[in-house]
Each structure stands twice: as structure tokens, then as C-alpha cells.
Coordinates of C-alpha atoms and ligand atoms in Angstrom, one line a residue:
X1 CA -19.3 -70.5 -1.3
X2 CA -19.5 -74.0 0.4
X3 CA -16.7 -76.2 -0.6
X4 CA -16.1 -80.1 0.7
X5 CA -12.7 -81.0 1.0
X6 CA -12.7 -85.3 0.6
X7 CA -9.8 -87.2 2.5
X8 CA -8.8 -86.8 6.1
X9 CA -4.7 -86.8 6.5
X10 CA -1.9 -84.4 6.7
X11 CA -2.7 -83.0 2.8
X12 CA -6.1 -82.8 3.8
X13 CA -5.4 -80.2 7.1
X14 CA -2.6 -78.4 4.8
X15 CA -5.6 -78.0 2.1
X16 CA -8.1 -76.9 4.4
X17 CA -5.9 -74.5 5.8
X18 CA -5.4 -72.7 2.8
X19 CA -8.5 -73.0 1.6
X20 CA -10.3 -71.7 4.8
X21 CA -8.1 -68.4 4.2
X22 CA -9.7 -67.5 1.0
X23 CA -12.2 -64.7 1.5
X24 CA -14.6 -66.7 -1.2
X25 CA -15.0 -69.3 1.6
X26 CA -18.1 -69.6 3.5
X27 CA -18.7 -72.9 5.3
X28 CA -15.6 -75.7 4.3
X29 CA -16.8 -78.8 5.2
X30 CA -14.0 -81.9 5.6
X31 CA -15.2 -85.6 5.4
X32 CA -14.1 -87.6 7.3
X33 CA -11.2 -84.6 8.4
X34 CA -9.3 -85.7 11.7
X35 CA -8.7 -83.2 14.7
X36 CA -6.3 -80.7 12.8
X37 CA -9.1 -80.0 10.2
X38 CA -11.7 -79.8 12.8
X39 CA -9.8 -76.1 13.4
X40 CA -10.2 -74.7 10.3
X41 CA -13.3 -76.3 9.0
X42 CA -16.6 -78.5 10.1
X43 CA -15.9 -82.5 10.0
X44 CA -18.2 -84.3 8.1
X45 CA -18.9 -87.8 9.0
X46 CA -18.9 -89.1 5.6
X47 CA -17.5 -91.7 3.9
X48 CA -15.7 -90.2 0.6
X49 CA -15.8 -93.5 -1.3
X50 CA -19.6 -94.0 -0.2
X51 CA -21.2 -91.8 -4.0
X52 CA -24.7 -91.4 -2.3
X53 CA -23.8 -90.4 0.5
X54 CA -21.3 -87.5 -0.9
X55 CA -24.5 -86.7 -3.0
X56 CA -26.9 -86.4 -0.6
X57 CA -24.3 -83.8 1.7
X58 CA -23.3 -82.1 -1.3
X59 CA -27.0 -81.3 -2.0
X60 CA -28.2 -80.7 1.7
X61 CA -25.1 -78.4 2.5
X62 CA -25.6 -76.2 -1.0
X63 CA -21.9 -77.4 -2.1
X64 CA -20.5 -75.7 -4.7
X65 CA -17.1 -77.3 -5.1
X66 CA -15.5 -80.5 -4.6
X67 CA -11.9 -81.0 -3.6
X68 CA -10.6 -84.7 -3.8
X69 CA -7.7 -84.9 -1.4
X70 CA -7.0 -89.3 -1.8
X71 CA -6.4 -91.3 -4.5
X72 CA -9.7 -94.2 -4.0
X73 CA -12.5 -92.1 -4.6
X74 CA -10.6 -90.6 -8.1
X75 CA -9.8 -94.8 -8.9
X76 CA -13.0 -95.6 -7.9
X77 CA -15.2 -92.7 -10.5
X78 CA -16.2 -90.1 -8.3
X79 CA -15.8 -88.2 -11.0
X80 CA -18.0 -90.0 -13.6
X81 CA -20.9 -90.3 -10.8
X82 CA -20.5 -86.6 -10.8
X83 CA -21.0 -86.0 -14.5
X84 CA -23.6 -88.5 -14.6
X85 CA -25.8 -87.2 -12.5
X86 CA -28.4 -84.8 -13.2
X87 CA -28.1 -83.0 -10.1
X88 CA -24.4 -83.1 -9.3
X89 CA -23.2 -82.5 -13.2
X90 CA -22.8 -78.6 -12.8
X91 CA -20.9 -79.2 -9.9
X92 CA -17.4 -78.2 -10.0
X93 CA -15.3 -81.1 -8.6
X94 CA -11.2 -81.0 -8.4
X95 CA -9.8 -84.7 -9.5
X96 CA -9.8 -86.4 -12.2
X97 CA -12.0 -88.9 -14.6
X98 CA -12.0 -92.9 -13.6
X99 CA -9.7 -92.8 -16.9
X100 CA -7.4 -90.1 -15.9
X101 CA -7.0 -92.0 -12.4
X102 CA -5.5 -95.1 -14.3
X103 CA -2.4 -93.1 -14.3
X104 CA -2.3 -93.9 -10.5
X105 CA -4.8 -96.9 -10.1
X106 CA -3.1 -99.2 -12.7
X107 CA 0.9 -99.4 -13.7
X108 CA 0.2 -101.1 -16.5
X109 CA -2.0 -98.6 -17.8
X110 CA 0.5 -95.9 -16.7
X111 CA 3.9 -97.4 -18.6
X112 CA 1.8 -98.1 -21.6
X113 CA 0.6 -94.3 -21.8
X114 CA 4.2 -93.1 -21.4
X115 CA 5.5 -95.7 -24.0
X116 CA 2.8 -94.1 -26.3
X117 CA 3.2 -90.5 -25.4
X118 CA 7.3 -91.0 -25.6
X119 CA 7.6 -89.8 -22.2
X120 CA 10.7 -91.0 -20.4
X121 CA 10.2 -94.0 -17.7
X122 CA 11.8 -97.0 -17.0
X123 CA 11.8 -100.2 -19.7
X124 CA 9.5 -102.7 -18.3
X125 CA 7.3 -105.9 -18.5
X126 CA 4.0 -107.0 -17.7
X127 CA 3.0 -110.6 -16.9
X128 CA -0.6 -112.0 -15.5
X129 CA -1.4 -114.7 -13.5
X130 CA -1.3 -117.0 -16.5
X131 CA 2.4 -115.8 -17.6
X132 CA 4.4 -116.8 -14.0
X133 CA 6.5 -118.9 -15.8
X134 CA 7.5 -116.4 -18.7
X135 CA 8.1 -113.8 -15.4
X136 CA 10.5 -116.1 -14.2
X137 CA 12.3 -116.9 -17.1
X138 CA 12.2 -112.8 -17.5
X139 CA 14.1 -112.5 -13.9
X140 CA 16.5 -115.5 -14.5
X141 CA 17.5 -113.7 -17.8
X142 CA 17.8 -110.2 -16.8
X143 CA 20.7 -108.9 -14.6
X144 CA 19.2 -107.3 -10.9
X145 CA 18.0 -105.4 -8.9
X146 CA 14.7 -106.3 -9.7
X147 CA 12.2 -103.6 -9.5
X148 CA 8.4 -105.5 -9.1
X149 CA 5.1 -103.5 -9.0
X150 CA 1.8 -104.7 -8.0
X151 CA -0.4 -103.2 -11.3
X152 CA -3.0 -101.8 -8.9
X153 CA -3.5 -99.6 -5.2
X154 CA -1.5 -101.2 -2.7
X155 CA -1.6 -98.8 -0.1
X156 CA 2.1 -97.8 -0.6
X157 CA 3.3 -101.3 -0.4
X158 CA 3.2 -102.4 -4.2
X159 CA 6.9 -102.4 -4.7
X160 CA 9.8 -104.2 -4.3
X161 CA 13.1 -103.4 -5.3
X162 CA 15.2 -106.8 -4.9
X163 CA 18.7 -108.3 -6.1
X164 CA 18.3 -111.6 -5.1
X165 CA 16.4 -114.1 -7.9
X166 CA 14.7 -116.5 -5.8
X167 CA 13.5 -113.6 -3.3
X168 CA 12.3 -112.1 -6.4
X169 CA 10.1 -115.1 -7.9
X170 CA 9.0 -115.2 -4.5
X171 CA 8.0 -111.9 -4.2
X172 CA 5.9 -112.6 -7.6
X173 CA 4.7 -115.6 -6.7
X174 CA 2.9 -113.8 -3.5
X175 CA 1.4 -111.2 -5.9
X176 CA 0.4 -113.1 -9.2
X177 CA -0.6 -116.7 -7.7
X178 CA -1.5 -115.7 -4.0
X179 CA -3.0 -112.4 -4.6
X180 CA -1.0 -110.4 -1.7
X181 CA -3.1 -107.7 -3.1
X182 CA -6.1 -109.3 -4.3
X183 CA -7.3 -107.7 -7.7
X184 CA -4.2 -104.8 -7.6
X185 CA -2.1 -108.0 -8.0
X186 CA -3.2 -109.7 -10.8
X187 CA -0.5 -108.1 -13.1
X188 CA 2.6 -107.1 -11.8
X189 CA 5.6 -104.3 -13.8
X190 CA 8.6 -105.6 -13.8
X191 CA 11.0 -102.5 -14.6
X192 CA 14.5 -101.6 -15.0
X193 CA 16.2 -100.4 -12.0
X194 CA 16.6 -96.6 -12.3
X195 CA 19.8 -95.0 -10.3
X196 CA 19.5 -91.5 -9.2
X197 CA 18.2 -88.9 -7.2
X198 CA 14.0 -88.7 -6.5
X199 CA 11.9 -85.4 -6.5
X200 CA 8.0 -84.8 -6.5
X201 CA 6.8 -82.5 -9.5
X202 CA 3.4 -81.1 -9.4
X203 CA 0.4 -79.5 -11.8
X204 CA -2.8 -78.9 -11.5
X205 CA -4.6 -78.8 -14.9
X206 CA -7.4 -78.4 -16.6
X207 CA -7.1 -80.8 -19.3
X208 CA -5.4 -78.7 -21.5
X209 CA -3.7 -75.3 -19.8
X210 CA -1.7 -76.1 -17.0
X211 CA 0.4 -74.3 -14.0
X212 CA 3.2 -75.8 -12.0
X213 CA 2.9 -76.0 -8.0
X214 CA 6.3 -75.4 -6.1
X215 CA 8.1 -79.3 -6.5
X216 CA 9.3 -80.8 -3.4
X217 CA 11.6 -83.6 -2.3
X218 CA 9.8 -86.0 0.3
X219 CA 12.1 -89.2 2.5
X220 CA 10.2 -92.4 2.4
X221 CA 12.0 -95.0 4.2
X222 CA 11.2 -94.9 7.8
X223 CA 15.1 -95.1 9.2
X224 CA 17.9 -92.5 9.6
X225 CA 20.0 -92.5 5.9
X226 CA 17.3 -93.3 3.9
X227 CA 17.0 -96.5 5.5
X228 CA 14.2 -99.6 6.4
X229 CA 10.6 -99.9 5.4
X230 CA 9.0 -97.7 3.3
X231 CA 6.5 -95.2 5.1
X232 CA 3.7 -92.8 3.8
X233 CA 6.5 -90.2 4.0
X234 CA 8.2 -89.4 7.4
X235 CA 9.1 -85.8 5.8
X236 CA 9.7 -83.3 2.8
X237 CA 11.7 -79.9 1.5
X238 CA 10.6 -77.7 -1.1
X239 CA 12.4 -76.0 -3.1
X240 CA 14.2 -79.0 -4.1
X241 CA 18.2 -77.2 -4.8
X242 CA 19.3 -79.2 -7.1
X243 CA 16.4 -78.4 -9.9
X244 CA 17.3 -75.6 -11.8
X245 CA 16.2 -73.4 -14.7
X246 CA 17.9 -76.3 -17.3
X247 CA 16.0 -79.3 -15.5
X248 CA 12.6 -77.4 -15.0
X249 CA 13.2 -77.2 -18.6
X250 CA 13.8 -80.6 -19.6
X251 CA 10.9 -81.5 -17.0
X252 CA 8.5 -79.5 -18.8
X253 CA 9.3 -80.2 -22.6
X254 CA 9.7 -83.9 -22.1
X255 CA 7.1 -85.0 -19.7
X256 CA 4.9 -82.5 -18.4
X257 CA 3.6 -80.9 -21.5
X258 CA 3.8 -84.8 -23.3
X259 CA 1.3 -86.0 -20.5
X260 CA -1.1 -83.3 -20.8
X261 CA -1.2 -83.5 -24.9
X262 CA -1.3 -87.2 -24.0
X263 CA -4.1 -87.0 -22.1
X264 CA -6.1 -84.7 -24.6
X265 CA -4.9 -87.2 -27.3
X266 CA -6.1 -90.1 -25.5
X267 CA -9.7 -88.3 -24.5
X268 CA -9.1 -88.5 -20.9
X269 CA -11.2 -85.3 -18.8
X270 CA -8.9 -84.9 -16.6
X271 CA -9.2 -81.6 -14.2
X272 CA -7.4 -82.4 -11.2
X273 CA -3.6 -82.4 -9.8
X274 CA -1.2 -84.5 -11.3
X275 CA 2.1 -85.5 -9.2
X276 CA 5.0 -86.7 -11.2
X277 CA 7.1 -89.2 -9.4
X278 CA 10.5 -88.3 -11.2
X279 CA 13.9 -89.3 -11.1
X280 CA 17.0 -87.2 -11.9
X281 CA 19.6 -89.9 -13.8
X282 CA 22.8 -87.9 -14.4
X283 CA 21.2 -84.8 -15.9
X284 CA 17.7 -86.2 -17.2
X285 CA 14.6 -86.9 -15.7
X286 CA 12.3 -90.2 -16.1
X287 CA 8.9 -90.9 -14.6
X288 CA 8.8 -93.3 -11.7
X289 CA 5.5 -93.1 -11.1
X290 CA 2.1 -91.2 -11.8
X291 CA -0.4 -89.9 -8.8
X292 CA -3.5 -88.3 -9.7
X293 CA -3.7 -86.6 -6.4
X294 CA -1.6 -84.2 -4.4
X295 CA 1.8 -86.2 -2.2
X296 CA 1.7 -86.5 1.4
X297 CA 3.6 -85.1 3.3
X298 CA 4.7 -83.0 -0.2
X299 CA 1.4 -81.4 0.5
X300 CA 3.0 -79.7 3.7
X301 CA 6.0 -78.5 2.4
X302 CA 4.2 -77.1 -0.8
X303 CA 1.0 -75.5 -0.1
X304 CA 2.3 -73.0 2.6
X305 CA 4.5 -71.8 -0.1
X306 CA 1.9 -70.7 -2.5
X307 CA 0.9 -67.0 -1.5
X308 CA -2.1 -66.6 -3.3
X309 CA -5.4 -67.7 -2.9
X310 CA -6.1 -71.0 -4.0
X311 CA -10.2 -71.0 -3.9
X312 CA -10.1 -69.6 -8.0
X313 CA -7.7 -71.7 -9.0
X314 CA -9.3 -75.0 -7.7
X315 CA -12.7 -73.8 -9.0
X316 CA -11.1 -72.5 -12.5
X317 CA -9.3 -76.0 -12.4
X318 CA -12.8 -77.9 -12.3
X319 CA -14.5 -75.8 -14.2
X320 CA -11.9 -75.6 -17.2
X321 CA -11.0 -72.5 -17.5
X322 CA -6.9 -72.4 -16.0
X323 CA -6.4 -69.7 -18.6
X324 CA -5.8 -66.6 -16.1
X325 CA -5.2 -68.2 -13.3
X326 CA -1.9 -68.3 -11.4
X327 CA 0.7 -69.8 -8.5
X328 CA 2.6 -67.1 -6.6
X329 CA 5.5 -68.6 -4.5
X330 CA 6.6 -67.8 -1.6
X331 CA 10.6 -67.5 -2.2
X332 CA 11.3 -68.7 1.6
X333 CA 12.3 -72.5 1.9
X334 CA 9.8 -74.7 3.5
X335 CA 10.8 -78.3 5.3
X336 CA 8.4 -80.7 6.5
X337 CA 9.3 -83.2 9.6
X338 CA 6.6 -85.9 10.4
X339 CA 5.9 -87.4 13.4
X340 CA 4.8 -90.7 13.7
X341 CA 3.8 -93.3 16.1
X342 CA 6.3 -95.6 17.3
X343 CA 6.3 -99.2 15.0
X344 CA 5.0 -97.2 12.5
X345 CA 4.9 -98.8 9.5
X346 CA 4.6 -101.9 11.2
X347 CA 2.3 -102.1 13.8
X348 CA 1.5 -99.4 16.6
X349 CA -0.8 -98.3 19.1
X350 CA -3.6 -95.5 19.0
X351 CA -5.4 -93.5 21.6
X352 CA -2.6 -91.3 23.2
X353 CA -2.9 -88.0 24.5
X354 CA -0.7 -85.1 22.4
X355 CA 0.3 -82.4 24.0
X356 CA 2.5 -79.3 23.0
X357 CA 0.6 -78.8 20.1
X358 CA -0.2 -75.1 19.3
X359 CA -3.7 -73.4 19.3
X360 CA -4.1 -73.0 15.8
X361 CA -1.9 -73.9 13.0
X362 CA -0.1 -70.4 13.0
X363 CA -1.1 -67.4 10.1
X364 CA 1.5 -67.5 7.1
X365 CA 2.2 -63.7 7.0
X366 CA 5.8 -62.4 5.8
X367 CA 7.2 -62.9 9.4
X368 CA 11.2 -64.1 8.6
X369 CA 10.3 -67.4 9.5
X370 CA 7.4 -69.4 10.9
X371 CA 6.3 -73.1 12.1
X372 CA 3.2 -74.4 11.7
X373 CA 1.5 -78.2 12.8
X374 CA -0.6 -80.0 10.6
X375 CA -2.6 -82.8 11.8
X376 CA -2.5 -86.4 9.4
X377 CA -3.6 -89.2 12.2
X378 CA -4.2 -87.7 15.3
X379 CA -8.9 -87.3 16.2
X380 CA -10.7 -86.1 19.3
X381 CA -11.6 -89.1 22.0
X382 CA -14.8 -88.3 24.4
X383 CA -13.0 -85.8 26.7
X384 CA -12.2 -84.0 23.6
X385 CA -8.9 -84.5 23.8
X386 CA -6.5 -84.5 20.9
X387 CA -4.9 -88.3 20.4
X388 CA -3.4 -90.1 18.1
X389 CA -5.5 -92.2 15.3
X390 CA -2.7 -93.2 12.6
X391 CA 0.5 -94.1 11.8
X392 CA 1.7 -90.7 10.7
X393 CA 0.2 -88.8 13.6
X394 CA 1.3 -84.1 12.7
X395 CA 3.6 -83.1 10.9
X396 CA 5.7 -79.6 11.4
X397 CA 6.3 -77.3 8.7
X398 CA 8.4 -74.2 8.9
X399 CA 9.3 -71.6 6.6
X400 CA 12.8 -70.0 6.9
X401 CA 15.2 -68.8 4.2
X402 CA 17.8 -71.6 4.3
X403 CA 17.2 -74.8 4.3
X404 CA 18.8 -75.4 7.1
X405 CA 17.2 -72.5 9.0
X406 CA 13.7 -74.4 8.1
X407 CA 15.2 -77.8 9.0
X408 CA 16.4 -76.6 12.6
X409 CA 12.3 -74.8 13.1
X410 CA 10.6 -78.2 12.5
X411 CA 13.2 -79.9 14.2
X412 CA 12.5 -78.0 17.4
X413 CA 9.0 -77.7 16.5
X414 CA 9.1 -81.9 16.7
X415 CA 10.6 -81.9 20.0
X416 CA 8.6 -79.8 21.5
X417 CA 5.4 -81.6 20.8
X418 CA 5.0 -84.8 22.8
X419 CA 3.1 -88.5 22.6
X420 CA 3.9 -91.7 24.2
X421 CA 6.4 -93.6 21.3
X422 CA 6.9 -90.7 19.3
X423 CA 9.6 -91.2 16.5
X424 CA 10.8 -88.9 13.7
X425 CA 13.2 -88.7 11.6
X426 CA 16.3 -86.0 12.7
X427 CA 18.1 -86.0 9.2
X428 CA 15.3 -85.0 6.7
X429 CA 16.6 -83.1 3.9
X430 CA 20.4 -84.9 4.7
X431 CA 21.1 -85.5 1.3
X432 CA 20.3 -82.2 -0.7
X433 CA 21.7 -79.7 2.6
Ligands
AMP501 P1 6.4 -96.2 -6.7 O1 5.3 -96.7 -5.8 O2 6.2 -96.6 -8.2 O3 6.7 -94.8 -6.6 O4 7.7 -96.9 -6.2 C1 8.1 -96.7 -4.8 C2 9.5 -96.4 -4.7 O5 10.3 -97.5 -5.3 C3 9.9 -95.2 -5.5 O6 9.8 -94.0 -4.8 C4 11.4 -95.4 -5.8 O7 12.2 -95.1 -4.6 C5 11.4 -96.9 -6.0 N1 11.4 -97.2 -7.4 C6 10.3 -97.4 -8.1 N2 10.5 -97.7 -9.4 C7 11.9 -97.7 -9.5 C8 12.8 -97.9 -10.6 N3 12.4 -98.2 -11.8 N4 14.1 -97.7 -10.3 C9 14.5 -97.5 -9.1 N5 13.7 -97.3 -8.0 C10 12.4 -97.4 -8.2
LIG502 N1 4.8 -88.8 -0.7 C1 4.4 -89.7 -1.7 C2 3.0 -89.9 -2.0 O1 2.2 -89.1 -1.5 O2 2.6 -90.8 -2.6

């Protein structure tokens, strides 16, 4: 079958990896894909959020499943268009409704859902544009840090966490009366300050049955010791060690299984991944945030761990039938290191040359341990050589049976692939070794 993968970073390369190994494959295509996903598939020059234009390839190419790799297209109804077309509605497409994407694409919408589901998340606030004054008086009466959320997509850069309570008007004033964000900030959360310990959960679902991915634990901040701006991700582990039977349990029965009977309460179509943003206080975990999408770089650490195919899942997934379909794992540890461009996530230059990468991103196969590249920023310049084109430029993955075996892989992997102003992070996976 002809599949199109939608997206074009490191999840997107990971996906099309897998996916171009199933034997149901015949031609993957990747829009817009960067130079990694030009290996295992054919780029497509085609921009996911443009509708038509997804149409029109999905109908030339004889496309029989769609994959949704980003957030926008999901926030933006790609799936609705879908259903609403006469010619596209029989097509089986991974992501969830415009609805179901509100889980991501608005906080607001998100807290609300958990506070009507009884699913555990932070307490929190919401205040518009025409209630600055009451989210002042909210902040002068409530003891810090502050934790303030832009409602909508912000690219990562939504949040702030603060202690300080004029830096935290501030910090609304720039999102409710100048717009920082434009329309993502016309309402912003404010939330309790959670304490603990993060980890990625994921599910891909059907609406109604679901099956868990491998979790993973991914380091945002951009410095050494979980330290400076917040990143994309600069790299990931999975398993994560401290989940065990007794968490997985509480994960499950208190927020996993409440979303999707949430969901199916609330009428939401939602056939798609879901990523739960979780929190481990002492022994319990609370929602931090919803994605409706797979986490990069989770993505990396997570897919090479899953052993069988993936092709019938996705197209079960979409076409609502998750009944017999399953996840086999992999039980070798997986860790994740990202390179990125130097000034990263401030700003940096494009346009260098990488070498030391390897031919192909190598086979999985039940070697003892294994490193493999995936590509998030890097694209082909007219000499058709391989430069960078982002902030997070390829990401290293290896398989190993400790954690620290794994670590030590991509740590080596990292070195040995060079790019003028290269930075990653040496200590991923510090705080769970
Ligand atoms: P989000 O975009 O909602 O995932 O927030 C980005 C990051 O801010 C999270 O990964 C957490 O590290 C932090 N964060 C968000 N909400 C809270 C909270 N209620 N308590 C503590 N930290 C938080
Ligand atoms: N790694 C976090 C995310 O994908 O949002």
C-alpha cells in the first residue's frame, strides 16, 4: 500500500523508518520529510497544513493511509476535511478530530476535560483579556512559583514557570494585553506548581480500545543539569526505571482509561496517538499536559523499541478496529542524544556540511547492541550534500541492555558525527542512571 507520512522532523525519520520495514509497504511518501527521510522514503514537497494540496497527492499517488506526525495540521482539522470529503472519507488517516486536538491546541479546553473526567492535573485558573486585573489579584494572592500557560500552540514556548510577582504580571501582561502569541494568547492557565519527577506516557487508540507504546523520559532544558531555556528536547531514555508494575497501574486506572471513556463520553473521534505529559508527585501521577501527537525526540527512544510491525496497527488505529492488534517491546534499553546547532534555541546558523553520518540508519536486528542516526533538521543543498536546516539538527539512538551501555553508544555515536557549532548534551538520562 502507499502511505504518506505528514511532518518532517526527528519523529518523522524514526516513523518512516519503521514504517518503510513493514512488508505491507509499497511506496512511503514523506511531506515535506528532510534528508534522513529521503533514505527510507520519497519526499514530497507538500505543505501538510495546505488541505488541497494533501488531497490532490493523496488522490494522484493512490494513498491509502495517512500518518500525522505534528501537532498543526491535527489543531487545524485535517481530520474533519478528511471525513468531509467525498473522496478522501474512506481514507484511513492516523490523528485525531479538530475536537480531539483541543486536548493539545487549547489548555483551557484541556484542564476543563480533566476537571470533568476526574483525571488528576494541577488546580488552575483561566483569565482573558478582559480579566487582567482579577489575574493579578490571583498572583498577588496565591503563594509562587507561578506556573503561566499561553491557552493555545506556542511552539514550545507557552510556559513560564516564575517565583517572582511582578515578573509574573509581566509575563501575563505580554500574553493577554500584547498578544506574545497572537490568538494562542488570548487566555492564559495559571496552575499550581507541581513538584516531582516528569515522564512521557503514550497510546495510540482507536477511540475506544487502546494499547500502550513503551513510555519514555525526554530532557528539555537546553543546559547540563537540567539547566537554561527550554528546547524541543535535546534527548530521551526509554524504559523509564523508576515506573513500575504499581505506577503503570495507577497510570492506567486513573488517567489513561478516564481519558479515553472521556473522550467517548464527550463524542470526540479521536483515532490517533495520545502522549500524556505526566508527573510522578511522591507516588502518584498528574497530567501536565495533553499532546495529540507522538513526542520528539520520545519518538527516537520509543519506536526502535517496538518489534513488530507497525503498518496494521496504524491502519487498524484509523480504521477503528484496535481489537487484535498489539505492541511487542523490545526488552533492550534505548537512549536518545540530540544534536543541535549551536545557539540553539536562540538563534543559530543553517547550511553546514555533516559529516560522519552513517549510510543508512542501521537495521534493528537482535544484535546485543546497536546505534542508529535519525535526521530532525538537517536537508540536501545543490551539491547534494547533507547540511543542517534546524535547530535540532540528528539525533542518535542506541539500543543496549543498560542504560548506561545505551547512554555511552549515543554518546560516542554524537562525537563521532561532526558540524560546525555542534552542541549536545553529555549528561542525558543523569537523573534516573
Ligand atoms: P507544558 O508545555 O504544559 O508541558 O509545560 C512545559 C514544562 O513546564 C513541563 O514539561 C514542565 O516541566 C513544566 N510545567 C508545566 N506545568 C507545570 C506544573 N503545573 N508544575 C510544575 N511544572 C510544570
Ligand atoms: N518532547 C516533548 C514534546 O514532543 O512535546
Amino acid at each position: 500500500m502507499n502511505i504518506l507520512l505528514l511532518g518532517s522532523g526527528g519523529r518523522e525519520h524514526t516513523l518512516a523508518w519503521k514504517i518503510a520495514q513493514s512488508p505491507l509497504t509499497e511506496k512511503l511518501y514523506i511531506a515535506t520529510g528532510n534528508a534522513g527521510t529521503a533514505r527510507v522514503g520519497i519526499n514530497a514537497a507538500l505543505n501538510p497544513n495546505d488541505f488541497n494540496a494533501v488531497k490532490n497527492f493523496v488522490i494522484q499517488n493512490r494513498i491509502v493511509l495517512v500518518v500525522v506526525g505534528p501537532e498543526e495540521p491535527l489543531v487545524n482539522g485535517i481530520y474533519d476535511f478528511f471525513k468531509n470529503d467525498p473522496e478522501l472519507a474512506e481514507i484511513p488517516i492516523v490523528g485525531p478530530s479538530r475536537a480531539g486536538a483541543q486536548l493539545e491546541g487549547s489548555k483551557d479546553f484541556a484542564k476543563d476535560f480533566m476537571l470533568r473526567h476526574n483525571i488528576p492535573t494541577a488546580s488552575h485558573r483561566t483569565f482573558t483579556s478582559d480579566e487582567v486585573k482579577a489575574a493579578e489579584d490571583f498572583i498577588r494572592s496565591t503563594p509562587p512559583p507561578f506556573v503561566i500557560k499561553a491557552d493555545g500552540l506556542a511552539a514550545g514556548k507557552g510556559v513560564v514557570i516564575e517565583t517572582d510577582v511582578e515578573k509574573a504580571i509581566s509575563h501575563i501582561h505580554e500574553m493577554l494585553i500584547d498578544k506574545k502569541f497572537g490568538k494562542a494568547s488570548e487566555k492564559v492557565v495559571i496552575e499550581q506548581f507541581l513538584k516531582g519527577i516528569e515522564l512521557s506516557v503514550f497510546v495510540i487508540t482507536d477511540g475506544n480500545d487502546w494499547i500502550m507504546l513503551p513510555e519514555a523520559k525526554d530532557y528539555k532544558r537546553i543546559g547540563v543539569g537540567d539547566t537554561g531555556l527550554n528546547t524541543g528536547g535535546m534527548g530521551s531514555v526509554s524504559p523509564v526505571p523508576f515506573v513500575d508494575h504499581a505506577f503503570l497501574d495507577k497510570i492506567t486506572n486513573r488517567i489513561i482509561q478516564p481519558t479515553i471513556n472521556g473522550l467517548w463520553k464527550d463524542n470526540i473521534d479521536y483515532r490517533g496517538f495520545i502522549f500524556f505529559g505526566l508527573i510522578k508527585v511522591e507516588d502518584d501521577p498528574y497530567v501536565i499536559e495533553y499532546n495529540v501527537r507522538m513526542g520528539d525526540p520520545e519518538t527516537e527512544s520509543v519506536i526502535p523499541r517496538i518489534t513488530n510491525d507497525l503498518v496494521p496497527v496504524l491502519l487498524a488505529c484509523a480504521e477503528g478496529d484496535l481489537t487484535e492488534q498489539i505492541i511487542d517491546t523490545d526488552p533492550r534499553v534505548s537512549a536518545t542524544v540530540m544534536l543541535v546547532s549551536g545557539g540553539y534555541p536562540g538563534e543559530y546558523k543553517k547550511g553546514y556540511q555533516i559529516s560522519g553520518l552513517p549510510e543508512d540508519v542501521n537495521e534493528t536486528g537482535h544484535q546485543k547492541e546497536i546505534s542508529m542516526v535519525f535526521h530532525a533538521g538537517t536537508s540536501l543543498n545543490n551539491s547534494n550534500e547533507i547540511v543542517t536546516a534546524g535547530g535540532r539538527v540528528v539525533a542518535v539512538t542506541s539500543l543496549a541492555h543498560t542504560l548506561n551501555d545505551a547512554l555511552n553508544l549515543s554518546f560516542k555515536g554524537a562525537e563521532e558525527i561532526y558540524f560546525t557549532d555542534k552542541y549536545f548534551r553529555k549528561d542525558i538520562g543523569f537523573d534516573v542512571l
